[in-house]
C-alpha positions in Angstrom: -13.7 -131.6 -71.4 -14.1 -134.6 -73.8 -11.1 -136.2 -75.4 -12.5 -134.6 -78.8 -12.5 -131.3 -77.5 -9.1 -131.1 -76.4 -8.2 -132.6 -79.4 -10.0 -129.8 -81.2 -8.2 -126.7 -79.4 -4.9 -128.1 -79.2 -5.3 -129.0 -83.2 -3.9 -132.7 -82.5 -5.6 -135.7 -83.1 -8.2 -138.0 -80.6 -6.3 -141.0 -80.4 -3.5 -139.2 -79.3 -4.9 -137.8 -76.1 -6.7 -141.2 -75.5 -3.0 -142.7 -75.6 -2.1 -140.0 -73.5 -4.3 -140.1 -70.9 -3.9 -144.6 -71.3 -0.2 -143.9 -70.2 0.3 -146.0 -73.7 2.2 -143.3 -75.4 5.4 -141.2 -74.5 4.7 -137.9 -73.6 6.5 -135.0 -74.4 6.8 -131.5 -72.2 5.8 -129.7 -74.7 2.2 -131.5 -74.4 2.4 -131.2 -70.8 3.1 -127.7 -71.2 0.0 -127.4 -73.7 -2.1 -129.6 -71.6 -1.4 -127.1 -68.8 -2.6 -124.3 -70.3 -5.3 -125.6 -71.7 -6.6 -126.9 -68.1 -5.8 -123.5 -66.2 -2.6 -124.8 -64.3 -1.6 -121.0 -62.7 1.2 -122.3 -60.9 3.9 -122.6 -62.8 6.1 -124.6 -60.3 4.1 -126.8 -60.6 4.0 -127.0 -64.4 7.8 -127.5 -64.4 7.9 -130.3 -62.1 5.2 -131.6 -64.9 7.7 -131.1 -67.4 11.0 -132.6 -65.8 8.2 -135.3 -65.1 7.7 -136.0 -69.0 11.4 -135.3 -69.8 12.4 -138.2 -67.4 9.7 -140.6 -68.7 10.6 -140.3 -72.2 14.5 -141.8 -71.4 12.5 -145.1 -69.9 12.4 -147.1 -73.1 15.6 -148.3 -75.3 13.8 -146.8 -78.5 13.9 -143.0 -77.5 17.8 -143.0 -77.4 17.1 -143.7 -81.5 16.3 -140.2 -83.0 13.4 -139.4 -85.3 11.9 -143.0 -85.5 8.5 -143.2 -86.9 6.5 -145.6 -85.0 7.9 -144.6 -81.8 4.4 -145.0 -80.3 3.8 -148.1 -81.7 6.8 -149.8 -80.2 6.2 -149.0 -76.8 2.8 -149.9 -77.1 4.3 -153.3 -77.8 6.6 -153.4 -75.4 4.2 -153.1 -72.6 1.0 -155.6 -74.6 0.8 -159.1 -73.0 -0.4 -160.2 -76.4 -0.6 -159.4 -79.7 -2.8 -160.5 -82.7 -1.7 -159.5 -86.3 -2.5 -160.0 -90.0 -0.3 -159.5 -93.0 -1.2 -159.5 -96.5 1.9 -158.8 -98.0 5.1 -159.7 -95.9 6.1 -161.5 -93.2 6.0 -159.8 -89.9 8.5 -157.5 -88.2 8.4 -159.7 -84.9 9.2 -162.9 -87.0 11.5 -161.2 -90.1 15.7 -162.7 -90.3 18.3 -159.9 -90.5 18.9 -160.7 -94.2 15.1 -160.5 -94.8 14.1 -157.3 -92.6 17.3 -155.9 -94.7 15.8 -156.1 -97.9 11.6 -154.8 -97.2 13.6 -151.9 -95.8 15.9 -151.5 -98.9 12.2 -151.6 -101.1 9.8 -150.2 -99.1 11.3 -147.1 -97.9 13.7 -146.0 -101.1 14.6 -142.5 -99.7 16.4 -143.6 -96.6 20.0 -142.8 -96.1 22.1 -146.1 -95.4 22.3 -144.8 -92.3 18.5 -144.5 -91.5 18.4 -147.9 -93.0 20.7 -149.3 -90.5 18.8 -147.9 -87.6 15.2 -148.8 -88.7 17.0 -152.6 -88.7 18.8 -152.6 -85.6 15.4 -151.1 -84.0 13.2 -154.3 -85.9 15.3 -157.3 -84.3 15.9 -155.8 -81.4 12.0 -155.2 -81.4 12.1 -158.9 -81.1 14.0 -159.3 -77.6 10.2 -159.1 -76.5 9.5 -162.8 -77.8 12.1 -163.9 -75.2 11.4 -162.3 -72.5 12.3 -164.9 -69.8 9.2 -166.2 -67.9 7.0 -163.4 -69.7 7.6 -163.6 -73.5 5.0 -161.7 -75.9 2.1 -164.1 -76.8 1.9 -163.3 -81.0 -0.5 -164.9 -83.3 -0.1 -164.3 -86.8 -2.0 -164.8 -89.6 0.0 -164.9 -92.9 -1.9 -164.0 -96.1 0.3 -166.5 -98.9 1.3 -164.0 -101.0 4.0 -163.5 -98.5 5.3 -166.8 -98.7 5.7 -166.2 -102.7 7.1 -162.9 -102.6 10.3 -162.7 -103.3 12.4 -160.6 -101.1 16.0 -160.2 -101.0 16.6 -163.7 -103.2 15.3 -166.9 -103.3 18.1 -168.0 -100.4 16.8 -165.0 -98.2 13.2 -166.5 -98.6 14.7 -169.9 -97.8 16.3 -168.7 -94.9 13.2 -166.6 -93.4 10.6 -169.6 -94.4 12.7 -172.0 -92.0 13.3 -169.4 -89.5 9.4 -168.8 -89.3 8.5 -172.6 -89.1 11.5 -173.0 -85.9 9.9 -169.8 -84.8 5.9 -171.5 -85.0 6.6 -174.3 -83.0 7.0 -172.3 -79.7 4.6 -172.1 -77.7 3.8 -168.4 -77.5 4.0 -167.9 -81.2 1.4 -169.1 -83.4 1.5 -168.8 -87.3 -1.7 -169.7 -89.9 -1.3 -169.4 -93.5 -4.3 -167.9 -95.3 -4.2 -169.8 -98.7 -5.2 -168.4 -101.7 -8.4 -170.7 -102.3 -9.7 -168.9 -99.1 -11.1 -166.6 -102.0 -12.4 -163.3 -100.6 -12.5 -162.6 -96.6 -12.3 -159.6 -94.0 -8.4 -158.7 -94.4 -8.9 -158.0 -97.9 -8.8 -153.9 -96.9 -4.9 -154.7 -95.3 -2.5 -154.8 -92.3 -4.0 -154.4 -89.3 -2.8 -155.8 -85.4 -4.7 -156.1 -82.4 -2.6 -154.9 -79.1 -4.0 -156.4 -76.2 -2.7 -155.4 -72.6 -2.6 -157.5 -68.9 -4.6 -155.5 -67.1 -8.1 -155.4 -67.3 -8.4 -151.7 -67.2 -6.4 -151.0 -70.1 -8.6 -151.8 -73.4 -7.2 -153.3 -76.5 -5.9 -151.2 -79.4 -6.1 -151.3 -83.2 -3.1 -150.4 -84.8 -3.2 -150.0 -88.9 0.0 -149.3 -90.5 0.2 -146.2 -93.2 3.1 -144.8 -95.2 3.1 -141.6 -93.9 0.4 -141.3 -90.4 -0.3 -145.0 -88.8 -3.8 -145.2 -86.9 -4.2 -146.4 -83.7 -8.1 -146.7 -82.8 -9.4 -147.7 -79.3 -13.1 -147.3 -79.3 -14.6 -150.8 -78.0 -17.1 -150.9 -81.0 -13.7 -150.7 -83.7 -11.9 -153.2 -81.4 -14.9 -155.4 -81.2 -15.0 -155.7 -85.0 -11.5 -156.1 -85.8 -11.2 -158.6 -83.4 -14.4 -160.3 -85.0 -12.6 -159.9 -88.4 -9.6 -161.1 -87.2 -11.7 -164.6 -85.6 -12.7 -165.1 -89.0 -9.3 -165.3 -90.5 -8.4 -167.7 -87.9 -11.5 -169.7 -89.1 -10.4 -169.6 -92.8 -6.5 -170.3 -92.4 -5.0 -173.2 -92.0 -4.5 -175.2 -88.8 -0.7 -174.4 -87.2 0.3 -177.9 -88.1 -0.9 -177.1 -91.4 0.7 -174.1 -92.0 3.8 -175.5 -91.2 3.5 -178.4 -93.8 2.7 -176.0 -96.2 5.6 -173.9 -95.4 7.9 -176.5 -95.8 6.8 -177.5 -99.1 7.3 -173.8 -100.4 10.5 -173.6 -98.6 11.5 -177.2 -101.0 10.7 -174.5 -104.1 12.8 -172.4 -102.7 16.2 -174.6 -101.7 15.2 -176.5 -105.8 16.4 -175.0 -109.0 15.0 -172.0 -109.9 13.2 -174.1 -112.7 11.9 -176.2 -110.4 7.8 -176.4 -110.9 5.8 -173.8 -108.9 4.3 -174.6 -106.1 1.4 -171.8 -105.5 -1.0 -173.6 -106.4 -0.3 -176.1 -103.7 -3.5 -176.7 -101.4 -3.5 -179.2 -99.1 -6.7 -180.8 -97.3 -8.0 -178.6 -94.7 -8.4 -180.3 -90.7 
């Protein structure tokens, strides 16, 4: 049977039994127990040792001891990617956000959570980034940063301050790389949105698209979507500017920032290209 088809009979989606079958995404008994049925497993000894199996699996990573957390499967595809390529239109990156900053795109984006939920989604985003230090092997990230996110005020203008410089500190590692799209880029291929590029160590396991949605993210792993988002995502690189750049740019917005609120605006800062 294809992927598609047992998609089809056991009404879930594709991608899901591709991440499945990739040993990228958590499985749960119950899918085992479908899966099992759906193959012709008789013995059924067999399909509880499946079961205990996926019930012991799904205690391996810190996040499943958080209940009901949307983008389970997206975390623990992160946690086991050797690298990882985003772009961001809108606001700065989980991987890269301060506490007082992650705090607030919570507080705005997702208006119905309980202060409770709200606590949990944070303490899952920083410790999310543990990942960027992991000693002798940290995650190799490259963002590019669309400069609206610079100039959108989150939190206050000292919570911008505060995430600007902690973004610049965090740019001059070696393992993270930032690029600020400017806004006399004009038009170019992340104009549709979000999108990050998971790419794994071993050579078997292909790369991944994942695109962030309000209520069902997408994760796509066909080598002909990969092959194009990674093409799109070459041209951003092309049309941002250089690391060093970025970071002078950064700190002149971050002056605009720490100035009186009266201070001229600096958005329509450009500075010569290398």
């Amino acid at each position: 049977m294809t992927t598609q088809q047992v998609a089809a009979c056991l009404l879930i989606s594709q991608p899901k039994i591709s991440l499945l079958e990739n040993g990228r995404r958590i499985i749960k008994p119950r899918d085992v127990r479908d899966l099992c049925g759906l193959y012709g497993v008789q013995d059924q000894r067999r399909v509880d040792d499946l079961m205990q199996m996926a019930r012991e699996s799904g205690r391996q990573g810190w996040w499943n001891a958080y209940d009901d957390i949307p983008y389970g499967a997206y975390i623990g595809l992160e946690a086991e990617a050797a690298a990882v390529r985003c772009y961001e239109p809108l606001v700065i990156p989980g991987l890269l956000q301060t506490s007082a900053y992650a705090r607030a795109v919570i507080a705005g984006t997702i208006p119905p959570a309980t202060a409770e939920q709200a606590a949990t989604r944070l303490e899952i985003r920083m410790r999310r980034q543990d990942r960027l230090r992991t000693p002798g092997n940290p995650l190799r990230l490259w963002v590019v940063l669309d400069a609206s996110a610079l100039w959108r005020v989150v939190g206050s203008r000292e919570v911008m301050r505060e995430q600007l410089e902690h973004l610049t500190h965090l740019s001059a590692q070696p393992h993270i790389t930032v690029q600020v799209l400017p806004h006399d880029a004009g038009a170019h291929p992340g104009v549709s949105g979000q999108f990050t590029l998971l790419e794994f160590a071993e050579a078997t396991d292909g790369s991944v698209v994942y695109l962030e949605r309000f209520t069902s993210d997408l994760y796509l792993e066909k080598r002909s979507d990969v092959r194009r988002y990674g093409d799109m995502y070459a041209h951003l690189q092309a049309q941002a500017l250089s690391p060093d750049g970025t970071r002078s740019f950064i700190e002149e917005v971050i002056k605009v920032y720490a100035g009186p609120e009266s201070s001229p605006d600096a958005r329509a800062l450009t500075l010569p290209r290398p």
